[in-house]
Every structure is written in C-alpha cells, then in structure tokens.
PDB file of C-alpha atoms in Angstrom:
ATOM      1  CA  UNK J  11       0.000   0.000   0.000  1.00  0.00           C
ATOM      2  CA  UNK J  12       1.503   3.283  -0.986  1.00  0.00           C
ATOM      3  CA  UNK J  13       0.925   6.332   1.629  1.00  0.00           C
ATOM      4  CA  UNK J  14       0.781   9.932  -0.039  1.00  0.00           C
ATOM      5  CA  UNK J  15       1.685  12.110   3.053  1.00  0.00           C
ATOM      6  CA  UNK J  16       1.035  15.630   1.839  1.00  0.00           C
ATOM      7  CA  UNK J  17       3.433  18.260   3.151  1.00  0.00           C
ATOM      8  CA  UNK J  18       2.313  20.834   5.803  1.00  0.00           C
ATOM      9  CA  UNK J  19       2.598  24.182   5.016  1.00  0.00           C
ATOM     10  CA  UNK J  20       5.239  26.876   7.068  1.00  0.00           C
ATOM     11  CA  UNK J  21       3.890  30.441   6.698  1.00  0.00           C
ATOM     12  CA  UNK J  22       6.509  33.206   6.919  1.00  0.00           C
ATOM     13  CA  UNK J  23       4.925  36.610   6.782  1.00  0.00           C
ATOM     14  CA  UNK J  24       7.246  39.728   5.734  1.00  0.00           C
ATOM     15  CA  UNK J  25       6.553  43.073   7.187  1.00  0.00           C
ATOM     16  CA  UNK J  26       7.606  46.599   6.256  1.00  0.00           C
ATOM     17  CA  UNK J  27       6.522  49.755   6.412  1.00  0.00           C
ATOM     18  CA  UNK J  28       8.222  51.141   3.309  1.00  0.00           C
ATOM     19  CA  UNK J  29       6.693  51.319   0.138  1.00  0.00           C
ATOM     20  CA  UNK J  30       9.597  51.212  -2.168  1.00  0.00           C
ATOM     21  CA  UNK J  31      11.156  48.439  -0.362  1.00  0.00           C
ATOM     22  CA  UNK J  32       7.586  46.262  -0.140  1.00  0.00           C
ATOM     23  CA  UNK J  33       7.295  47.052  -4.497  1.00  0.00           C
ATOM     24  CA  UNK J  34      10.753  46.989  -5.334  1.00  0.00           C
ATOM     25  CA  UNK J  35      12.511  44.328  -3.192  1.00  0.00           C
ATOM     26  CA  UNK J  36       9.763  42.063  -1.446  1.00  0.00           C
ATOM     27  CA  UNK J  37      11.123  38.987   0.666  1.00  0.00           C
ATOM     28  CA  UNK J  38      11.236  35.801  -2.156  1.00  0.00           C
ATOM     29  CA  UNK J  39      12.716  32.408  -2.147  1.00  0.00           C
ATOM     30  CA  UNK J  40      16.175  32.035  -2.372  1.00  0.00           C
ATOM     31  CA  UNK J  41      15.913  30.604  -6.307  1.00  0.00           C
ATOM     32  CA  UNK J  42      15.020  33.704  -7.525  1.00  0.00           C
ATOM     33  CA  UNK J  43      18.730  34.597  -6.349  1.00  0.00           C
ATOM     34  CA  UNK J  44      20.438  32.354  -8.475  1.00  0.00           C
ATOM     35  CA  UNK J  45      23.854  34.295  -9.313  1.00  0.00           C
ATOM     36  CA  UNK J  46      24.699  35.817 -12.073  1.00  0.00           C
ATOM     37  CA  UNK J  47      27.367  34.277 -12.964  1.00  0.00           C
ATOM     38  CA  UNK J  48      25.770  30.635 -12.348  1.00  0.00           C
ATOM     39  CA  UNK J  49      22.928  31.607 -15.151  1.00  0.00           C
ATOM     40  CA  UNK J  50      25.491  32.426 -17.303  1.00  0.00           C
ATOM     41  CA  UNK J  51      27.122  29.034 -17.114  1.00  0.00           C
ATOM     42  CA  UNK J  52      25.885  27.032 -20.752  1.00  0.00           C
ATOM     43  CA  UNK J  53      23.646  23.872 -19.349  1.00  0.00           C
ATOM     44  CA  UNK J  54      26.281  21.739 -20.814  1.00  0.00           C
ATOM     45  CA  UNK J  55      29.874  21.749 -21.169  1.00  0.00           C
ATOM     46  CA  UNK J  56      32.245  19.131 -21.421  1.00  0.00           C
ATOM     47  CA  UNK J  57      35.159  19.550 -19.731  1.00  0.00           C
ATOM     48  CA  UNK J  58      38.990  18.256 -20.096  1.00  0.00           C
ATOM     49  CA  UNK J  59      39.167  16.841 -16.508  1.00  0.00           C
ATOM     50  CA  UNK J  60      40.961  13.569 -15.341  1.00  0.00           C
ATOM     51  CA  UNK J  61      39.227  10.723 -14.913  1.00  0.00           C
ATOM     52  CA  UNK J  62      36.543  12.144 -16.468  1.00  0.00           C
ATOM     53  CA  UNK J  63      34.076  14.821 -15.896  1.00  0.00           C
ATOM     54  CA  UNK J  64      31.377  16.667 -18.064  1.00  0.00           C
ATOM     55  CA  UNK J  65      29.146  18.907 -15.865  1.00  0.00           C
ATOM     56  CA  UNK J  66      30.132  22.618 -14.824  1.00  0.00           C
ATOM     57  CA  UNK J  67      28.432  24.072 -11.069  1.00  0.00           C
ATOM     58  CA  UNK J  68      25.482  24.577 -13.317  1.00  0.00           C
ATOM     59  CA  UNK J  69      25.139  20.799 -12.454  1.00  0.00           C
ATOM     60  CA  UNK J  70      26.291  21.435  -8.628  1.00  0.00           C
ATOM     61  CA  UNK J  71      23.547  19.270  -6.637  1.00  0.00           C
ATOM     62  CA  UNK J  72      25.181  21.115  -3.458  1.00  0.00           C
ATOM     63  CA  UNK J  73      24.387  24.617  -4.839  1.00  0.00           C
ATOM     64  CA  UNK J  74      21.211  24.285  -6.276  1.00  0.00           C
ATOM     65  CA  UNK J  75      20.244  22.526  -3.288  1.00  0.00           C
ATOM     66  CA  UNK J  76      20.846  25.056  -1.439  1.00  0.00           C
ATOM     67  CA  UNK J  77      19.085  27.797  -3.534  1.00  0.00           C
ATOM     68  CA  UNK J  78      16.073  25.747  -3.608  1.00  0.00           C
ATOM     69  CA  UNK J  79      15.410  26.331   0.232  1.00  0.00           C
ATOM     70  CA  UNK J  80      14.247  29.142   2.029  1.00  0.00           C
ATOM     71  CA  UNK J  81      14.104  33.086   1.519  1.00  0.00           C
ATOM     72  CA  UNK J  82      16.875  36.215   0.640  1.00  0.00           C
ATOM     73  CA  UNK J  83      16.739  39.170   1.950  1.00  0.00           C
ATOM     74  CA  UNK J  84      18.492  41.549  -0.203  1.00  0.00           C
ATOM     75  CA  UNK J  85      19.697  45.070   0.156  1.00  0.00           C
ATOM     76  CA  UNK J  86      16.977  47.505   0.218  1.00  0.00           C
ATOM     77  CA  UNK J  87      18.922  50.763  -1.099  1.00  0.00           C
ATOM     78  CA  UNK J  88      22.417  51.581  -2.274  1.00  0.00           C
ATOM     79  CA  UNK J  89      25.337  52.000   1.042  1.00  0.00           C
ATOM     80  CA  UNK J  90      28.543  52.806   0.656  1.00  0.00           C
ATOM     81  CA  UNK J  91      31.317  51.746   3.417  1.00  0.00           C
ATOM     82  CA  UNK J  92      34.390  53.641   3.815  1.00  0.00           C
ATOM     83  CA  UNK J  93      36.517  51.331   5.987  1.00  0.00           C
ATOM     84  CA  UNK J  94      39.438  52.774   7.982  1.00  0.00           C
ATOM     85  CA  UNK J  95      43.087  51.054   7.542  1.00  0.00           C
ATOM     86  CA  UNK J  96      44.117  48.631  10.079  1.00  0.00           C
ATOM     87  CA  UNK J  97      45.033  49.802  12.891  1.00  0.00           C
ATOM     88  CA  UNK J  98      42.606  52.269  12.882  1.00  0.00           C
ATOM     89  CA  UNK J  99      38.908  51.792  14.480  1.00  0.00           C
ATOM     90  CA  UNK J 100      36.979  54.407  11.666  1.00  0.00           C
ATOM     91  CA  UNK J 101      34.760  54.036   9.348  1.00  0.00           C
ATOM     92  CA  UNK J 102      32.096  56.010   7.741  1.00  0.00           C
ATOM     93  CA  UNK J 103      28.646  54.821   5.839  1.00  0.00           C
ATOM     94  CA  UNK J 104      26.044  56.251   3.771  1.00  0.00           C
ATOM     95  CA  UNK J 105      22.807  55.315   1.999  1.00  0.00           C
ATOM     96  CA  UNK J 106      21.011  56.827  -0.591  1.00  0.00           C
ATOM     97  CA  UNK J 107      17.992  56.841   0.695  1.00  0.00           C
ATOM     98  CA  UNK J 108      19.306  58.926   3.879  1.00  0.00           C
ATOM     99  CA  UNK J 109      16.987  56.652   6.291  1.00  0.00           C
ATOM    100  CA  UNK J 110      18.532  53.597   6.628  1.00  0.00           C
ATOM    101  CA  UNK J 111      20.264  53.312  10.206  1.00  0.00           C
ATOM    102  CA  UNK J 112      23.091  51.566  11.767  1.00  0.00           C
ATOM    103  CA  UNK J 113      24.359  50.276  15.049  1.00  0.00           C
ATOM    104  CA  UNK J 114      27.487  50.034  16.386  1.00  0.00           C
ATOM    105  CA  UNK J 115      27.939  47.572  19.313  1.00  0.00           C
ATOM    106  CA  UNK J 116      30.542  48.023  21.884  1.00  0.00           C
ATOM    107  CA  UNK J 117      33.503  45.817  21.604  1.00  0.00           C
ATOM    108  CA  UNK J 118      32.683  44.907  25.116  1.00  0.00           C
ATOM    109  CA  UNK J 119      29.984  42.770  24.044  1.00  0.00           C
ATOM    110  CA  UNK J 120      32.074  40.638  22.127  1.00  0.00           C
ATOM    111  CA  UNK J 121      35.118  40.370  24.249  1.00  0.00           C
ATOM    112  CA  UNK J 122      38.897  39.530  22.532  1.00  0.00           C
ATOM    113  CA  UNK J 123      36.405  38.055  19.259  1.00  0.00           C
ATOM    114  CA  UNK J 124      37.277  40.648  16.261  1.00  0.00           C
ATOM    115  CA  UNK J 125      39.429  43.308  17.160  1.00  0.00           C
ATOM    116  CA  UNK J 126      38.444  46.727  16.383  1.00  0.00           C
ATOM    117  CA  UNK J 127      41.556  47.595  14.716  1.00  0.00           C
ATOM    118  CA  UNK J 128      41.447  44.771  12.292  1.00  0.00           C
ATOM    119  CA  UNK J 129      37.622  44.384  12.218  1.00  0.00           C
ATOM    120  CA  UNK J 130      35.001  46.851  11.465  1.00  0.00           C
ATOM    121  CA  UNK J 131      32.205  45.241  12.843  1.00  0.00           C
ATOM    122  CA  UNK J 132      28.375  46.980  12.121  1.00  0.00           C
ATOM    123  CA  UNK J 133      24.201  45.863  12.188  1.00  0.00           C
ATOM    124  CA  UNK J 134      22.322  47.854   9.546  1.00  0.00           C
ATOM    125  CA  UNK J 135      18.943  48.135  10.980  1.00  0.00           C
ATOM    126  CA  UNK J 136      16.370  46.267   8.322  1.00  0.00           C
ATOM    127  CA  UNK J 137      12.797  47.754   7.842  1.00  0.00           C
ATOM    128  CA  UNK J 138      11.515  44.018   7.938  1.00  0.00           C
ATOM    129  CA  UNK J 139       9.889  42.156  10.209  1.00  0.00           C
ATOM    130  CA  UNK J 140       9.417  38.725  10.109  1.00  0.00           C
ATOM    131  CA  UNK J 141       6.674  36.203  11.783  1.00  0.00           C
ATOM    132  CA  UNK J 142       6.707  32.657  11.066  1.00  0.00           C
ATOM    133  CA  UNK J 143       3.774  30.146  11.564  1.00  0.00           C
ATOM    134  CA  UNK J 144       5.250  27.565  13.669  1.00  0.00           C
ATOM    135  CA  UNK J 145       8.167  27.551  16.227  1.00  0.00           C
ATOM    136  CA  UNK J 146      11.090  26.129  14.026  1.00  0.00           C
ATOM    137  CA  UNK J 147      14.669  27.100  13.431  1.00  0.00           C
ATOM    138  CA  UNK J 148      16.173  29.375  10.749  1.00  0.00           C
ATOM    139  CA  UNK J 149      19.936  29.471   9.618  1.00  0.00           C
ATOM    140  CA  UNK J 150      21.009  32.882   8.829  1.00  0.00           C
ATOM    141  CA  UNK J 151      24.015  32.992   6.414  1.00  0.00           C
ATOM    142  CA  UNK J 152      25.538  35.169   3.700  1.00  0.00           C
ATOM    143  CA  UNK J 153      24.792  34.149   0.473  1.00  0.00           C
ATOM    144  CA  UNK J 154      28.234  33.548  -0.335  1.00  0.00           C
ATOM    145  CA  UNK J 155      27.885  32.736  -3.594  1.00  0.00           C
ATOM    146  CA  UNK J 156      26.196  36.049  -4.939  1.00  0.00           C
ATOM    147  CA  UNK J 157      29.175  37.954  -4.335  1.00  0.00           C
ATOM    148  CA  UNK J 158      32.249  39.192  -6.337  1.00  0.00           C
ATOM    149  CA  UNK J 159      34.846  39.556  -3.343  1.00  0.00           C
ATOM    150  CA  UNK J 160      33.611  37.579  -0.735  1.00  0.00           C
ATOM    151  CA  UNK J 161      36.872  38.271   1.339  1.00  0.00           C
ATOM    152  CA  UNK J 162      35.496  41.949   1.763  1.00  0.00           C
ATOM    153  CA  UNK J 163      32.308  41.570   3.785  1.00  0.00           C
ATOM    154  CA  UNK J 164      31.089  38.634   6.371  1.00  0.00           C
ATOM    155  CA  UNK J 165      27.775  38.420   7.148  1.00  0.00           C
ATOM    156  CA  UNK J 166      27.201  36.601  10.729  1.00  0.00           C
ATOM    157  CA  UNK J 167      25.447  33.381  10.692  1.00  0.00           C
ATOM    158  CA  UNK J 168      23.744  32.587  13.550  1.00  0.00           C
ATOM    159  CA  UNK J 169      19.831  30.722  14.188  1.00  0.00           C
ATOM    160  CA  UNK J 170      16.850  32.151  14.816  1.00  0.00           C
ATOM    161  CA  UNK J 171      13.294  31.366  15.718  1.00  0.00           C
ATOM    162  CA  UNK J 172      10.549  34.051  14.116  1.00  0.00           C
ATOM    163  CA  UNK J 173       8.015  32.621  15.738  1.00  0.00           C
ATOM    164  CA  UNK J 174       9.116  34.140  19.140  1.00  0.00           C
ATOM    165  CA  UNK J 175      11.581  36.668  17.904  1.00  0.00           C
ATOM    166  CA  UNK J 176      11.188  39.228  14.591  1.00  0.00           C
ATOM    167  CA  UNK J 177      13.857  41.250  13.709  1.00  0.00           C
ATOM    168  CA  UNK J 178      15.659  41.104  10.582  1.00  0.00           C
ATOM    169  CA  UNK J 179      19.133  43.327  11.103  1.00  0.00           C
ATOM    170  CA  UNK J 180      21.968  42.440   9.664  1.00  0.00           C
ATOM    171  CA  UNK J 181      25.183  42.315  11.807  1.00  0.00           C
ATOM    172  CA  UNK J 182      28.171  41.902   9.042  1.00  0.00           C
ATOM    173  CA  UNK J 183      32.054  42.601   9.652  1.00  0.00           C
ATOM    174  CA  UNK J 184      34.417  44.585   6.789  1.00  0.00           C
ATOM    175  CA  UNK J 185      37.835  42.931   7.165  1.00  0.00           C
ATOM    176  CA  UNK J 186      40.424  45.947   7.628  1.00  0.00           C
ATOM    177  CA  UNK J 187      43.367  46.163   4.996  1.00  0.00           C
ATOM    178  CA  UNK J 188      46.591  47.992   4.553  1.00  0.00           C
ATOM    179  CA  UNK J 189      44.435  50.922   3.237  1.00  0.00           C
ATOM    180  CA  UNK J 190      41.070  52.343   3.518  1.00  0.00           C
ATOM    181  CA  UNK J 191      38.642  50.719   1.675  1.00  0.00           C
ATOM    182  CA  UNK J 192      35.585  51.464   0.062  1.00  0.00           C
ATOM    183  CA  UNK J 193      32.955  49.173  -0.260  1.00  0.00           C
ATOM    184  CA  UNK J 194      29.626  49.357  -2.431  1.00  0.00           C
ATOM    185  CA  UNK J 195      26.430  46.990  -1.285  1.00  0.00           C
ATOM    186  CA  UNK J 196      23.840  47.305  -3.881  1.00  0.00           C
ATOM    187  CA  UNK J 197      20.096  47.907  -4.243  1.00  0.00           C
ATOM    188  CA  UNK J 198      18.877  44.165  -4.075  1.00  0.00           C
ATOM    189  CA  UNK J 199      22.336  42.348  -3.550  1.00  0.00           C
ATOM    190  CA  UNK J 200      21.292  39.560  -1.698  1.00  0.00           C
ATOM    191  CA  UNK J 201      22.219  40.092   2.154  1.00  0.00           C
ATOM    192  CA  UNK J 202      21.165  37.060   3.773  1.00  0.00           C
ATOM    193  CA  UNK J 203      19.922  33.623   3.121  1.00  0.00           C
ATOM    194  CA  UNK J 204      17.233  31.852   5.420  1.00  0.00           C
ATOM    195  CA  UNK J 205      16.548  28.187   5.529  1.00  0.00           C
ATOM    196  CA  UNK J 206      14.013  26.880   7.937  1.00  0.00           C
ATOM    197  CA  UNK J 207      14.675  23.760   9.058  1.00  0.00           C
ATOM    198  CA  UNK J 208      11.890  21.448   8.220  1.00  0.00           C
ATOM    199  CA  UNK J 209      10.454  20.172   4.814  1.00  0.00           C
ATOM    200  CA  UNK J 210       7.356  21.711   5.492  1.00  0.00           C
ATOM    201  CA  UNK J 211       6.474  23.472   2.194  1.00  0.00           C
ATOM    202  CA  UNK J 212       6.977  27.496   2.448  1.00  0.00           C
ATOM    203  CA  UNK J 213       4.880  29.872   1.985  1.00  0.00           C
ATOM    204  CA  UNK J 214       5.784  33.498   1.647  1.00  0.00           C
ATOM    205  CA  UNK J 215       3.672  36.106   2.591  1.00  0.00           C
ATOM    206  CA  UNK J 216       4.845  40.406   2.192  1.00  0.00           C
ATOM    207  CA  UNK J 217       2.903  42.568   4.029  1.00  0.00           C
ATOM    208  CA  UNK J 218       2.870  47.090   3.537  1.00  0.00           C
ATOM    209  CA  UNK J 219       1.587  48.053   6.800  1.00  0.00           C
ATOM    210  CA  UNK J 220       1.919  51.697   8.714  1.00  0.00           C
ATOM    211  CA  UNK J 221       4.676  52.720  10.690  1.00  0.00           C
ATOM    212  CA  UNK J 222       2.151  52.078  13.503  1.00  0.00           C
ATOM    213  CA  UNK J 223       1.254  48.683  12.732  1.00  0.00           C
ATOM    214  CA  UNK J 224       4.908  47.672  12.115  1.00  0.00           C
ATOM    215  CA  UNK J 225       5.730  49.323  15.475  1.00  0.00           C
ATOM    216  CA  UNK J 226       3.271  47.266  17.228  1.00  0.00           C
ATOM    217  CA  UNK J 227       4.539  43.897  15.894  1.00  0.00           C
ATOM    218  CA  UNK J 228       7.895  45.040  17.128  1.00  0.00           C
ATOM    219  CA  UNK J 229       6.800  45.301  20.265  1.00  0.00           C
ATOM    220  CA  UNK J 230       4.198  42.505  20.842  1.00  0.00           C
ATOM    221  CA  UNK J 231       7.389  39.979  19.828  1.00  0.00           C
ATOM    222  CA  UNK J 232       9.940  41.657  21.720  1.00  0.00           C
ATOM    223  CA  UNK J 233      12.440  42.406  18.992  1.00  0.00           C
ATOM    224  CA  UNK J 234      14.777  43.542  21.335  1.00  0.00           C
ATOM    225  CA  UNK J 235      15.820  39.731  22.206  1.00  0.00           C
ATOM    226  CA  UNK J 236      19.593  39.609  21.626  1.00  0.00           C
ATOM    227  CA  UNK J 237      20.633  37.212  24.324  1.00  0.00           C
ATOM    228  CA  UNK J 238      20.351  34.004  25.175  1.00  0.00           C
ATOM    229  CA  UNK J 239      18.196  34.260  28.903  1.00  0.00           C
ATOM    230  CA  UNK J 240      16.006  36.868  27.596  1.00  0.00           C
ATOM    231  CA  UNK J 241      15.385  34.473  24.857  1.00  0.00           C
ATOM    232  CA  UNK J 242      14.546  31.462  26.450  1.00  0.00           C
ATOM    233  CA  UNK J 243      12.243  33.297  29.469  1.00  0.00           C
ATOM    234  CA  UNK J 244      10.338  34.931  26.226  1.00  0.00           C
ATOM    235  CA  UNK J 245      10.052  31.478  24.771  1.00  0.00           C
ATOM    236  CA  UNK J 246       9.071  29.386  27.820  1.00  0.00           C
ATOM    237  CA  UNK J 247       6.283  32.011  28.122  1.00  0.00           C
ATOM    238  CA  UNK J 248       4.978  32.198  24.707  1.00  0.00           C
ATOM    239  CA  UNK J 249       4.971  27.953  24.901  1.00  0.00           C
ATOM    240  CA  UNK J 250       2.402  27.596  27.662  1.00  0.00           C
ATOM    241  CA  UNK J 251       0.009  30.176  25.831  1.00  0.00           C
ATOM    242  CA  UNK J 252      -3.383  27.697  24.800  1.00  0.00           C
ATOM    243  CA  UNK J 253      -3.857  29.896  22.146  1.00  0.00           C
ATOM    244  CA  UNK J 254      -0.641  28.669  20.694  1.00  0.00           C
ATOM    245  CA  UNK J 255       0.587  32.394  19.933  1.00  0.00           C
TER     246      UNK J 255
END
C-alpha cells in the first residue's frame, strides 16, 4: 500500500513599512537569487578533466540545493562603506535613501572576538519584520555565492526562531586592509539567506503596513531579544500560551 503524506505548510509573513522596499525588493525564495554568474554558465559543457568529468556548477547538486530552500533578503537601497586602515577603528557609511540606520555595538559585548583595529564590525537596521507560523529554526548565512569579493564583507550566521523573535538586522564585519577601503552593497544584492529547518512546504507572505502597525509587531514579539536568557524566558512564556501564539 503506498501512503501519499502531503506536506504541511510553514507560513513566513514579511513586514515593512516602506513602500519602495515592499514594491521593489519584497522577501522571495532564495531561487530567484540564483547568481549571475551561475545563469550564465551554458547547461552543458564538457570539460577536459581527469578521470573524467562533463558537468560545470550549473550541475552542482550542493548549490542548487541550497538555492532551492528558504528566503533572501536583499539590500533595500544603495550604502557605501568607507573602511578605515588597520590599525585604525573608523569608518564612515552612507545610503542613498538617507533613512537607513546603523548600530554600532561596543567591543565589550564581544570580548577579545574581532578586534576593532582589524575588524570593522556593524548591524544595519532592516525595515523588515518577520513572523513565522510555527516555532522552528532558521539558519542565517551570507549568500556567499552572490558575491564578487567575498573576502570583503562577512555576514554573521547565527539561528533564529521568528516565531518568538522578529527582527531582521543584519550584523556583518568589513575585514580591515593595509588601506582604507571602500565598499559598495547594492540595491537588491542579496544580504542574507534563510533556511528553515523542516520540509514543510513554504509559503511566503509580504505585508505594507503603517509605521504604527509595524511598530506594534515590534513590540508585541519583543524584537529587542539579543541574548540568550532573555530568549529562552520569552520562549518558555509564549509555549504555555493555549492559544498557541
């Protein structure tokens, strides 16, 4: 007897209070990010390899595996990052649209990890918020692939849980060199990659809502959860509701 077990569905709903970012760069799975350079690539090619070989990373099962789950978020306006030498512990930013914000946490936070002088270390604040249906995990990682000069920009992964938590900014690190640097992130260069960690089917879901509205989902999920305690008290909490919120 065959079984036909039909996959569940995992909601993730997007929300912003920006029009041009809501028309322009909506939250979309991650394979409509395929690189550039990967599309480019002829379906085909044989190739003079020992032992054999005919398949170029257009035929990567790794890659397009991994483009086949979960969401980008991409870069919402232009920013350019002028990164003081090493040595130094400088750097100034702007974006285009003159709204965008960053933070800058103290080294404190972060101990002997990434030394100011060698590290630039800075969290653009995102005008999305995300809520997911159930309480799963998602990895957060840069989408490596997607960009030119990797070695120039990390973003850091980490895992998160949008069911309790629903902040989207980006905490990434500019490596300092011999120099200062300057550093362009493009409108809609893909910032970070989001896998949930089931094989529930996913279902995205954008949302324009008012400053007000947005504000209020902020606050009714406690986006300010950074750290680990906080995080698990908000959790154990939310778990015993018998509404299942």
């Amino acid at each position: 007897m065959l079984f036909n077990f039909k996959k569940k569905k995992l909601i993730l709903d997007c929300f912003t209070y920006r029009p041009d970012t809501f028309n322009l760069q909506p939250i979309q799975k991650a394979n409509k990010f395929y690189p550039k350079w990967w599309s480019e690539l002829p379906s085909y090619k044989s190739l003079n390899i020992p032992f054999g070989g005919s398949r170029n990373m257009r035929g990567c099962v790794g890659l397009t595996q991994l483009y086949s789950k979960g969401v980008i978020l991409p870069m919402w306006v232009d920013g350019g990052f002028t990164i003081a030498a090493k040595g130094n512990d400088a750097c100034h930013v702007e974006f285009v649209d003159n709204h965008t914000q960053l933070e800058i946490h103290a080294t404190e936070q972060r101990g002997s990890y990434l030394n100011p002088t060698d590290y630039q270390a800075l969290k653009i604040t995102s005008p999305w918020l995300f809520k997911c249906s159930k309480p799963i995990s998602w990895v957060w990682q840069q989408p490596v692939w997607n960009y030119d000069k990797p070695e120039e920009i990390l973003i850091l992964p980490a895992i998160l849980d949008y069911h309790y938590n629903t902040t989207t900014n980006i905490n990434m690190v500019f490596p300092r060199a011999v120099t200062p640097q300057e550093i362009i992130l493009k409108f809609g260069t893909p910032l970070v990659h989001l896998i949930p960690m089931t094989e529930d089917t996913l279902e995205v879901r954008n949302h324009l809502v008012s400053r007000e509205e947005y504000d209020k989902i902020d606050s009714a999920n406690n986006a300010s959860i950074s750290f680990t305690n906080s995080y698990a008290k908000r959790k154990k909490i939310l778990s015993k509701c018998p509404m299942g919120h």
